Amino acid sequence: MREELHRFFRAARGAGVRVSPAESIDAMRAVSEVGFADRGLLRDTLLVTLAKTQDEKQALAQCFDLFFSRPEPKSNADAADAADQQADSGSSPSQPSGSGAPGQGGGEGSAPPELGELAQMLLAQDRSAVAAALAGAANEASLSNIRFFTQRGLFQSRMMEALGIGRLRDDLDRLKADDPAQAERLAAALDGLRDSVREMVAQALLLYGREEAENLRHEVLRNAPMMRLERRQVEQMKELIRAIARRLRERYSKPRKRQRRGHLDVRRTIRRNAAWGNIPFLTAWKRRHRDRPQIVALCDVSGSVAQVSDFFLLLIHSLHEVVDDVRSFAFSGHLIEVSDILAKQEPEAAMREIMSKVGFGSSDYGASFADFEKRWLRSVTPKTTVIVLGDARSNNLDPRTDILRTISERAKRVVWLNPEGRMGWGWGDSEMFRYAPFCNLVRQCSNAKQLERAVSDIVAAYQ
Amino acid sequence: MTANLPMQSIEAVTAGLASVGYIASRQIATAVYLAEKIEKPILVEGPAGVGKTELAKALASWRGLQMIRMQCYEGLDEAKALYEWKYAKQLLYTQILKDKLGEVLGGAQTLTDALGRLHDFGDVFFSKEFVEPRPLLKALEQPQGCVLLVDEIDKSDAEFESLLLEILSDYQVTIPELGTISATVKPLVLLTSNGERDLSDALKRRCLHLHIGFPEQKLEERIVESRVPGAGETLRKQMVGFINQIRALDLKKLPSVSETIDWARVLVLLQASELDHQTVKDTLNVLLKYEADIETALPQVAGFVAKSGREGVFG
């Protein structure tokens, strides 16, 4: 049973629930209190001890159901089924495995002689023996170590190996010559066995492999250039950006009241301790004043960066939740303020509305900056960080660098995040190098990782 | 109600809590049982008003223990949660004892000698005499043990959370001047959170995690039955059915169990034996706390009442 619990912990990790050794010890202690007999109770116990959030509880509950889904093996079920049921628990090592070393002296009487154990088992259609053999093979192949979907083939062949496929092939060859009908039966049975093995491996992957496969996918995605995502990746990327936003929010949303002890505030100390004859029991310290964050974000949503601007907008949306004072603007040919849209609506709806208002045009940085200068320049103060998100491709129109210069003179910082690689800057209609002198920071920001780091830096500067 | 009787089984926990009027689901009973068995605090999460704080109260009154409540808020610190030095008292004592000090030191010939003598008395001024225990320290000092409720931990600052860690894992606190004070009897600790802020992993790790959501219909009926005995069966069924439909709406604040109980009390006061359209309309403000929510719900009331009426009769 202890074995089984350990395997369950591994499965739980696969389901994305972080189970640390200490937690598994707690769970063990708890389980030893309540016992194994009552499944429902066991489930509650594991949920209470292992899961730390409601989401984890759900994941864990699913995992539990999958892991312990073991109806009583039916005797009249067909071989593959019975095999599955016993095997997916992967936990009946009590019976000797019919694996690596197929016993030669098996049932020589019933089936044709000189056949290997596996062949005899299959021909005799002995379901329980097959099931036991499968479970044994799963153990031998350490099926619970499966992590990635790419390992499916490897584990399938390992299991077939453990079942004694080598010997079976020889038998099959010999039978084909001697007894074609029998050979056909055996081949069919072998196909059935293959199916069971495939299914077992698939299930094991479901149980043990989820987290790592997900991590891998995320890692790939984080480094994937946002400009060149495939359709199906876009959804995943949005999910990832949302996760990043969530993390940023967790980290920064509630400005920690860090006690910043500066110098001793003599005056306040004396006043506070007047009651004790000015013996300084209570000290007062000067607090350093922190700036309230003010961010102005200008986001290019023109056709050339449409896909990336989706992600930018998502991230700005999350900025709205982290920082109180954000004003955001979107532009392609001209510029509008989108703070309200982003603040009031769900991300998806907000993005749709913004895109329908100003999206997909051909970009005109000059005109957009002019719009900004005319109406909102006053909102930029010496406390403001201005973030420009865009590729700086202005279709050979006047870039109006003078306006960026004005903005830069008024603002505390100007940060430019460019989704294009450095190689492309300054080529064609890219005005990046003409804008760069007026920016305090120019960053390439073409994948999720860079985006996260950039935004995190910006927000952290205010903490 | 026998105090300090070990919790025999999960059924005993359910029965014990029921005896003081708390109808617990099996998850809740399991968590309480395990908390005692493996000596871990319980972190209770869930929406407001589902009975998180109630659970602690019920536990305390069932076990016959004192409940010590630590209400958390932003800016809560060590001095308010753990202990405080009574500086003024120390100072006063020093003043009064000045003459005594003179006597003690009088015989000393040299400065080193005087210092040595002072050292013998040094600890007097940093003794428990001058420590004002606050809830957390008090909880550890209870000779019979107690139920310690750390309410709304999500409202406190992250620093306070770290302060709690020592208590939660080892049931002890360290006061620099006095040393480590361990619990005489380990208290049953409950922490509640409405999820306003994500708690640190370190804290979560030390606790059993219990999520109390809105109860199932049957359970909620039993809760109403136990808390508002005046409400008849038909009314109970209809009410709970109605509230469950309200919870499916998109509201700012969904009515929770405490609202259900309030509403039941109101209906009993109004001597309603069944739900009807008008009564519901008049008392909707007991259930819903925002004007906008009431406006959302009003058009649905007739349909909901009819539906829960049918269920109340046939279901």
PDB file of N, CA and C in Angstrom, chain A residues 18 20 22-23 26-27 29-31 33-34 38-41 43-49 51-54 57 250 254 256-259 275-277 279 281-282, chain B residues 10 26-27 30-31 33-34 37-40 42-43 45 74-75 87-88 90-91 95 154-159 196-198 201 204-211:
ATOM      1  N   ARG A  18       1.879  20.146  -6.709  1.00  0.00           N
ATOM      2  CA  ARG A  18       3.229  19.989  -6.187  1.00  0.00           C
ATOM      3  C   ARG A  18       3.179  19.252  -4.855  1.00  0.00           C
ATOM      4  N   SER A  20       5.498  17.962  -2.085  1.00  0.00           N
ATOM      5  CA  SER A  20       6.868  17.930  -1.586  1.00  0.00           C
ATOM      6  C   SER A  20       7.022  16.719  -0.680  1.00  0.00           C
ATOM      7  N   ALA A  22       7.851  16.560   2.354  1.00  0.00           N
ATOM      8  CA  ALA A  22       7.231  16.794   3.657  1.00  0.00           C
ATOM      9  C   ALA A  22       5.732  16.568   3.589  1.00  0.00           C
ATOM     10  N   GLU A  23       5.146  17.019   2.479  1.00  0.00           N
ATOM     11  CA  GLU A  23       3.707  16.837   2.341  1.00  0.00           C
ATOM     12  C   GLU A  23       3.360  15.369   2.194  1.00  0.00           C
ATOM     13  N   ASP A  26       3.263  13.922   5.569  1.00  0.00           N
ATOM     14  CA  ASP A  26       2.003  14.265   6.240  1.00  0.00           C
ATOM     15  C   ASP A  26       0.874  13.381   5.750  1.00  0.00           C
ATOM     16  N   ALA A  27       0.812  13.247   4.433  1.00  0.00           N
ATOM     17  CA  ALA A  27      -0.274  12.460   3.854  1.00  0.00           C
ATOM     18  C   ALA A  27      -0.191  11.017   4.339  1.00  0.00           C
ATOM     19  N   ARG A  29       1.079   9.972   7.134  1.00  0.00           N
ATOM     20  CA  ARG A  29       0.629   9.909   8.524  1.00  0.00           C
ATOM     21  C   ARG A  29      -0.891   9.956   8.587  1.00  0.00           C
ATOM     22  N   ALA A  30      -1.453  10.844   7.783  1.00  0.00           N
ATOM     23  CA  ALA A  30      -2.906  10.981   7.796  1.00  0.00           C
ATOM     24  C   ALA A  30      -3.564   9.687   7.331  1.00  0.00           C
ATOM     25  N   VAL A  31      -3.014   9.116   6.279  1.00  0.00           N
ATOM     26  CA  VAL A  31      -3.609   7.897   5.738  1.00  0.00           C
ATOM     27  C   VAL A  31      -3.501   6.760   6.748  1.00  0.00           C
ATOM     28  N   GLU A  33      -3.807   7.055   9.752  1.00  0.00           N
ATOM     29  CA  GLU A  33      -4.869   7.267  10.733  1.00  0.00           C
ATOM     30  C   GLU A  33      -6.224   6.775  10.233  1.00  0.00           C
ATOM     31  N   VAL A  34      -6.480   7.031   8.961  1.00  0.00           N
ATOM     32  CA  VAL A  34      -7.825   6.730   8.473  1.00  0.00           C
ATOM     33  C   VAL A  34      -7.912   5.378   7.766  1.00  0.00           C
ATOM     34  N   ASP A  38     -11.900   2.756   3.207  1.00  0.00           N
ATOM     35  CA  ASP A  38     -12.954   3.598   2.666  1.00  0.00           C
ATOM     36  C   ASP A  38     -12.372   4.520   1.594  1.00  0.00           C
ATOM     37  N   ARG A  39     -12.724   4.255   0.345  1.00  0.00           N
ATOM     38  CA  ARG A  39     -12.171   5.051  -0.758  1.00  0.00           C
ATOM     39  C   ARG A  39     -12.503   6.534  -0.636  1.00  0.00           C
ATOM     40  N   GLY A  40     -13.763   6.798  -0.285  1.00  0.00           N
ATOM     41  CA  GLY A  40     -14.201   8.190  -0.189  1.00  0.00           C
ATOM     42  C   GLY A  40     -13.414   8.935   0.872  1.00  0.00           C
ATOM     43  N   LEU A  41     -13.207   8.246   1.967  1.00  0.00           N
ATOM     44  CA  LEU A  41     -12.467   8.836   3.079  1.00  0.00           C
ATOM     45  C   LEU A  41     -11.018   9.069   2.682  1.00  0.00           C
ATOM     46  N   ARG A  43      -9.949   9.566  -0.228  1.00  0.00           N
ATOM     47  CA  ARG A  43      -9.940  10.674  -1.171  1.00  0.00           C
ATOM     48  C   ARG A  43      -9.952  11.998  -0.410  1.00  0.00           C
ATOM     49  N   ASP A  44     -10.864  12.133   0.530  1.00  0.00           N
ATOM     50  CA  ASP A  44     -10.944  13.361   1.326  1.00  0.00           C
ATOM     51  C   ASP A  44      -9.628  13.633   2.037  1.00  0.00           C
ATOM     52  N   THR A  45      -9.083  12.566   2.607  1.00  0.00           N
ATOM     53  CA  THR A  45      -7.844  12.723   3.372  1.00  0.00           C
ATOM     54  C   THR A  45      -6.723  13.250   2.489  1.00  0.00           C
ATOM     55  N   LEU A  46      -6.575  12.649   1.319  1.00  0.00           N
ATOM     56  CA  LEU A  46      -5.498  13.078   0.437  1.00  0.00           C
ATOM     57  C   LEU A  46      -5.742  14.494  -0.058  1.00  0.00           C
ATOM     58  N   LEU A  47      -7.001  14.816  -0.311  1.00  0.00           N
ATOM     59  CA  LEU A  47      -7.301  16.174  -0.776  1.00  0.00           C
ATOM     60  C   LEU A  47      -6.947  17.191   0.295  1.00  0.00           C
ATOM     61  N   VAL A  48      -7.264  16.876   1.527  1.00  0.00           N
ATOM     62  CA  VAL A  48      -7.017  17.828   2.613  1.00  0.00           C
ATOM     63  C   VAL A  48      -5.525  17.999   2.866  1.00  0.00           C
ATOM     64  N   THR A  49      -4.774  16.914   2.761  1.00  0.00           N
ATOM     65  CA  THR A  49      -3.359  17.019   3.108  1.00  0.00           C
ATOM     66  C   THR A  49      -2.486  17.490   1.947  1.00  0.00           C
ATOM     67  N   ALA A  51      -3.525  18.931  -1.396  1.00  0.00           N
ATOM     68  CA  ALA A  51      -3.863  20.077  -2.238  1.00  0.00           C
ATOM     69  C   ALA A  51      -3.773  21.361  -1.437  1.00  0.00           C
ATOM     70  N   LYS A  52      -3.341  22.425  -2.085  1.00  0.00           N
ATOM     71  CA  LYS A  52      -3.207  23.695  -1.391  1.00  0.00           C
ATOM     72  C   LYS A  52      -4.154  24.754  -1.943  1.00  0.00           C
ATOM     73  N   THR A  53      -4.777  24.491  -3.049  1.00  0.00           N
ATOM     74  CA  THR A  53      -5.762  25.439  -3.566  1.00  0.00           C
ATOM     75  C   THR A  53      -6.949  24.653  -4.100  1.00  0.00           C
ATOM     76  N   GLN A  54      -7.998  25.366  -4.408  1.00  0.00           N
ATOM     77  CA  GLN A  54      -9.181  24.716  -4.924  1.00  0.00           C
ATOM     78  C   GLN A  54      -8.892  24.068  -6.279  1.00  0.00           C
ATOM     79  N   LYS A  57      -7.194  20.966  -5.773  1.00  0.00           N
ATOM     80  CA  LYS A  57      -8.121  19.952  -5.272  1.00  0.00           C
ATOM     81  C   LYS A  57      -8.823  19.259  -6.408  1.00  0.00           C
ATOM     82  N   GLU A 250       0.378  38.591  -8.680  1.00  0.00           N
ATOM     83  CA  GLU A 250       0.647  38.050  -7.364  1.00  0.00           C
ATOM     84  C   GLU A 250       1.851  38.727  -6.733  1.00  0.00           C
ATOM     85  N   LYS A 254      -0.235  43.845  -4.318  1.00  0.00           N
ATOM     86  CA  LYS A 254      -0.361  44.551  -3.062  1.00  0.00           C
ATOM     87  C   LYS A 254       1.000  45.100  -2.697  1.00  0.00           C
ATOM     88  N   ARG A 256       3.898  45.839  -0.994  1.00  0.00           N
ATOM     89  CA  ARG A 256       4.288  45.448   0.352  1.00  0.00           C
ATOM     90  C   ARG A 256       4.706  46.661   1.135  1.00  0.00           C
ATOM     91  N   LYS A 257       4.250  46.677   2.361  1.00  0.00           N
ATOM     92  CA  LYS A 257       4.664  47.795   3.184  1.00  0.00           C
ATOM     93  C   LYS A 257       5.984  47.438   3.821  1.00  0.00           C
ATOM     94  N   ARG A 258       6.997  47.610   3.057  1.00  0.00           N
ATOM     95  CA  ARG A 258       8.295  47.292   3.612  1.00  0.00           C
ATOM     96  C   ARG A 258       8.675  48.426   4.566  1.00  0.00           C
ATOM     97  N   GLN A 259       9.062  48.058   5.740  1.00  0.00           N
ATOM     98  CA  GLN A 259       9.478  49.097   6.669  1.00  0.00           C
ATOM     99  C   GLN A 259      10.845  49.574   6.218  1.00  0.00           C
ATOM    100  N   ALA A 275       6.307  61.434  27.825  1.00  0.00           N
ATOM    101  CA  ALA A 275       5.681  60.878  29.019  1.00  0.00           C
ATOM    102  C   ALA A 275       6.674  60.158  29.915  1.00  0.00           C
ATOM    103  N   TRP A 276       7.757  59.715  29.348  1.00  0.00           N
ATOM    104  CA  TRP A 276       8.745  58.983  30.156  1.00  0.00           C
ATOM    105  C   TRP A 276       9.982  59.819  30.428  1.00  0.00           C
ATOM    106  N   GLY A 277       9.782  61.093  30.546  1.00  0.00           N
ATOM    107  CA  GLY A 277      10.904  61.941  30.838  1.00  0.00           C
ATOM    108  C   GLY A 277      11.951  61.910  29.747  1.00  0.00           C
ATOM    109  N   ILE A 279      13.110  59.644  27.999  1.00  0.00           N
ATOM    110  CA  ILE A 279      13.965  58.478  27.788  1.00  0.00           C
ATOM    111  C   ILE A 279      13.418  57.762  26.562  1.00  0.00           C
ATOM    112  N   PHE A 281      12.127  55.350  24.775  1.00  0.00           N
ATOM    113  CA  PHE A 281      11.672  53.959  24.674  1.00  0.00           C
ATOM    114  C   PHE A 281      11.155  53.653  23.290  1.00  0.00           C
ATOM    115  N   LEU A 282      10.368  54.588  22.793  1.00  0.00           N
ATOM    116  CA  LEU A 282       9.815  54.385  21.460  1.00  0.00           C
ATOM    117  C   LEU A 282      10.578  55.262  20.492  1.00  0.00           C
TER     118      LEU A 282
ATOM    119  N   ILE B  10     -14.258   9.922  12.578  1.00  0.00           N
ATOM    120  CA  ILE B  10     -14.832  11.022  11.820  1.00  0.00           C
ATOM    121  C   ILE B  10     -16.310  11.167  12.132  1.00  0.00           C
ATOM    122  N   ARG B  26     -18.722  15.933   5.155  1.00  0.00           N
ATOM    123  CA  ARG B  26     -17.709  14.961   5.544  1.00  0.00           C
ATOM    124  C   ARG B  26     -16.294  15.503   5.364  1.00  0.00           C
ATOM    125  N   GLN B  27     -16.120  16.356   4.340  1.00  0.00           N
ATOM    126  CA  GLN B  27     -14.782  16.943   4.157  1.00  0.00           C
ATOM    127  C   GLN B  27     -14.372  17.725   5.406  1.00  0.00           C
ATOM    128  N   THR B  30     -13.550  15.367   8.206  1.00  0.00           N
ATOM    129  CA  THR B  30     -12.267  14.701   7.951  1.00  0.00           C
ATOM    130  C   THR B  30     -11.115  15.623   8.310  1.00  0.00           C
ATOM    131  N   ALA B  31     -11.228  16.872   7.868  1.00  0.00           N
ATOM    132  CA  ALA B  31     -10.136  17.816   8.125  1.00  0.00           C
ATOM    133  C   ALA B  31      -9.945  18.023   9.630  1.00  0.00           C
ATOM    134  N   TYR B  33     -10.783  16.015  12.073  1.00  0.00           N
ATOM    135  CA  TYR B  33     -10.255  14.783  12.644  1.00  0.00           C
ATOM    136  C   TYR B  33      -8.752  14.677  12.410  1.00  0.00           C
ATOM    137  N   LEU B  34      -8.359  14.937  11.170  1.00  0.00           N
ATOM    138  CA  LEU B  34      -6.935  14.813  10.835  1.00  0.00           C
ATOM    139  C   LEU B  34      -6.111  15.875  11.548  1.00  0.00           C
ATOM    140  N   LYS B  37      -5.358  14.512  14.778  1.00  0.00           N
ATOM    141  CA  LYS B  37      -4.538  13.301  14.750  1.00  0.00           C
ATOM    142  C   LYS B  37      -3.096  13.589  14.370  1.00  0.00           C
ATOM    143  N   ILE B  38      -2.890  14.387  13.344  1.00  0.00           N
ATOM    144  CA  ILE B  38      -1.502  14.616  12.947  1.00  0.00           C
ATOM    145  C   ILE B  38      -1.032  16.012  13.367  1.00  0.00           C
ATOM    146  N   GLU B  39      -1.801  16.635  14.251  1.00  0.00           N
ATOM    147  CA  GLU B  39      -1.396  17.899  14.863  1.00  0.00           C
ATOM    148  C   GLU B  39      -0.963  18.947  13.869  1.00  0.00           C
ATOM    149  N   LYS B  40      -1.906  19.303  13.034  1.00  0.00           N
ATOM    150  CA  LYS B  40      -1.614  20.371  12.070  1.00  0.00           C
ATOM    151  C   LYS B  40      -2.740  21.376  12.090  1.00  0.00           C
ATOM    152  N   ILE B  42      -5.486  23.957  10.455  1.00  0.00           N
ATOM    153  CA  ILE B  42      -6.314  23.870   9.258  1.00  0.00           C
ATOM    154  C   ILE B  42      -6.424  25.254   8.644  1.00  0.00           C
ATOM    155  N   LEU B  43      -6.155  25.336   7.372  1.00  0.00           N
ATOM    156  CA  LEU B  43      -6.392  26.577   6.657  1.00  0.00           C
ATOM    157  C   LEU B  43      -7.737  26.441   5.953  1.00  0.00           C
ATOM    158  N   GLU B  45     -10.535  27.927   3.560  1.00  0.00           N
ATOM    159  CA  GLU B  45     -10.805  28.935   2.557  1.00  0.00           C
ATOM    160  C   GLU B  45     -12.224  28.792   2.051  1.00  0.00           C
ATOM    161  N   GLU B  74      -4.662  44.758   7.944  1.00  0.00           N
ATOM    162  CA  GLU B  74      -3.442  45.302   7.374  1.00  0.00           C
ATOM    163  C   GLU B  74      -2.674  46.066   8.447  1.00  0.00           C
ATOM    164  N   GLY B  75      -1.401  45.826   8.546  1.00  0.00           N
ATOM    165  CA  GLY B  75      -0.608  46.568   9.517  1.00  0.00           C
ATOM    166  C   GLY B  75      -0.521  45.886  10.873  1.00  0.00           C
ATOM    167  N   TYR B  87       6.694  48.676  28.943  1.00  0.00           N
ATOM    168  CA  TYR B  87       7.790  49.590  29.231  1.00  0.00           C
ATOM    169  C   TYR B  87       7.493  50.449  30.443  1.00  0.00           C
ATOM    170  N   ALA B  88       6.267  50.978  30.466  1.00  0.00           N
ATOM    171  CA  ALA B  88       5.919  51.917  31.533  1.00  0.00           C
ATOM    172  C   ALA B  88       6.059  51.243  32.890  1.00  0.00           C
ATOM    173  N   GLN B  90       7.926  48.686  33.613  1.00  0.00           N
ATOM    174  CA  GLN B  90       9.360  48.499  33.885  1.00  0.00           C
ATOM    175  C   GLN B  90       9.968  49.775  34.462  1.00  0.00           C
ATOM    176  N   LEU B  91       9.598  50.872  33.793  1.00  0.00           N
ATOM    177  CA  LEU B  91      10.162  52.153  34.190  1.00  0.00           C
ATOM    178  C   LEU B  91       9.751  52.501  35.619  1.00  0.00           C
ATOM    179  N   GLN B  95      12.067  53.076  38.955  1.00  0.00           N
ATOM    180  CA  GLN B  95      12.022  54.269  39.802  1.00  0.00           C
ATOM    181  C   GLN B  95      11.836  53.896  41.269  1.00  0.00           C
ATOM    182  N   ASP B 154      -5.728  36.473   5.152  1.00  0.00           N
ATOM    183  CA  ASP B 154      -5.404  37.116   3.877  1.00  0.00           C
ATOM    184  C   ASP B 154      -5.420  38.639   3.973  1.00  0.00           C
ATOM    185  N   LYS B 155      -5.962  39.161   5.073  1.00  0.00           N
ATOM    186  CA  LYS B 155      -5.977  40.623   5.209  1.00  0.00           C
ATOM    187  C   LYS B 155      -4.667  41.145   5.790  1.00  0.00           C
ATOM    188  N   SER B 156      -3.881  40.266   6.375  1.00  0.00           N
ATOM    189  CA  SER B 156      -2.656  40.733   7.023  1.00  0.00           C
ATOM    190  C   SER B 156      -1.533  40.876   6.000  1.00  0.00           C
ATOM    191  N   ASP B 157      -0.419  41.420   6.435  1.00  0.00           N
ATOM    192  CA  ASP B 157       0.723  41.577   5.531  1.00  0.00           C
ATOM    193  C   ASP B 157       1.526  40.294   5.478  1.00  0.00           C
ATOM    194  N   ALA B 158       2.357  40.232   4.455  1.00  0.00           N
ATOM    195  CA  ALA B 158       3.175  39.029   4.279  1.00  0.00           C
ATOM    196  C   ALA B 158       4.098  38.805   5.474  1.00  0.00           C
ATOM    197  N   GLU B 159       4.545  39.906   6.090  1.00  0.00           N
ATOM    198  CA  GLU B 159       5.459  39.755   7.223  1.00  0.00           C
ATOM    199  C   GLU B 159       4.793  39.009   8.372  1.00  0.00           C
ATOM    200  N   GLU B 196      -8.370  36.959  -0.539  1.00  0.00           N
ATOM    201  CA  GLU B 196      -8.120  38.306  -1.027  1.00  0.00           C
ATOM    202  C   GLU B 196      -6.692  38.435  -1.546  1.00  0.00           C
ATOM    203  N   ARG B 197      -5.829  37.674  -0.919  1.00  0.00           N
ATOM    204  CA  ARG B 197      -4.421  37.703  -1.326  1.00  0.00           C
ATOM    205  C   ARG B 197      -3.961  36.250  -1.315  1.00  0.00           C
ATOM    206  N   ASP B 198      -3.044  35.932  -2.216  1.00  0.00           N
ATOM    207  CA  ASP B 198      -2.541  34.564  -2.202  1.00  0.00           C
ATOM    208  C   ASP B 198      -1.583  34.382  -1.049  1.00  0.00           C
ATOM    209  N   ASP B 201       3.514  29.898   0.034  1.00  0.00           N
ATOM    210  CA  ASP B 201       3.578  28.439   0.016  1.00  0.00           C
ATOM    211  C   ASP B 201       3.995  27.901   1.373  1.00  0.00           C
ATOM    212  N   LYS B 204       1.006  27.639   3.524  1.00  0.00           N
ATOM    213  CA  LYS B 204       0.085  26.591   3.076  1.00  0.00           C
ATOM    214  C   LYS B 204       0.645  25.214   3.381  1.00  0.00           C
ATOM    215  N   ARG B 205       1.953  25.124   3.256  1.00  0.00           N
ATOM    216  CA  ARG B 205       2.592  23.851   3.481  1.00  0.00           C
ATOM    217  C   ARG B 205       2.362  23.330   4.895  1.00  0.00           C
ATOM    218  N   ARG B 206       2.268  24.260   5.827  1.00  0.00           N
ATOM    219  CA  ARG B 206       2.164  23.829   7.217  1.00  0.00           C
ATOM    220  C   ARG B 206       0.743  23.489   7.633  1.00  0.00           C
ATOM    221  N   CYS B 207      -0.189  23.702   6.726  1.00  0.00           N
ATOM    222  CA  CYS B 207      -1.587  23.517   7.110  1.00  0.00           C
ATOM    223  C   CYS B 207      -2.265  22.440   6.267  1.00  0.00           C
ATOM    224  N   LEU B 208      -3.311  21.889   6.869  1.00  0.00           N
ATOM    225  CA  LEU B 208      -4.243  21.121   6.072  1.00  0.00           C
ATOM    226  C   LEU B 208      -5.103  22.133   5.344  1.00  0.00           C
ATOM    227  N   HIS B 209      -5.466  21.814   4.143  1.00  0.00           N
ATOM    228  CA  HIS B 209      -6.208  22.785   3.365  1.00  0.00           C
ATOM    229  C   HIS B 209      -7.650  22.338   3.229  1.00  0.00           C
ATOM    230  N   LEU B 210      -8.540  23.179   3.729  1.00  0.00           N
ATOM    231  CA  LEU B 210      -9.962  22.831   3.662  1.00  0.00           C
ATOM    232  C   LEU B 210     -10.680  23.934   2.910  1.00  0.00           C
ATOM    233  N   HIS B 211     -11.426  23.545   1.919  1.00  0.00           N
ATOM    234  CA  HIS B 211     -12.208  24.533   1.192  1.00  0.00           C
ATOM    235  C   HIS B 211     -13.671  24.312   1.513  1.00  0.00           C
TER     236      HIS B 211
END
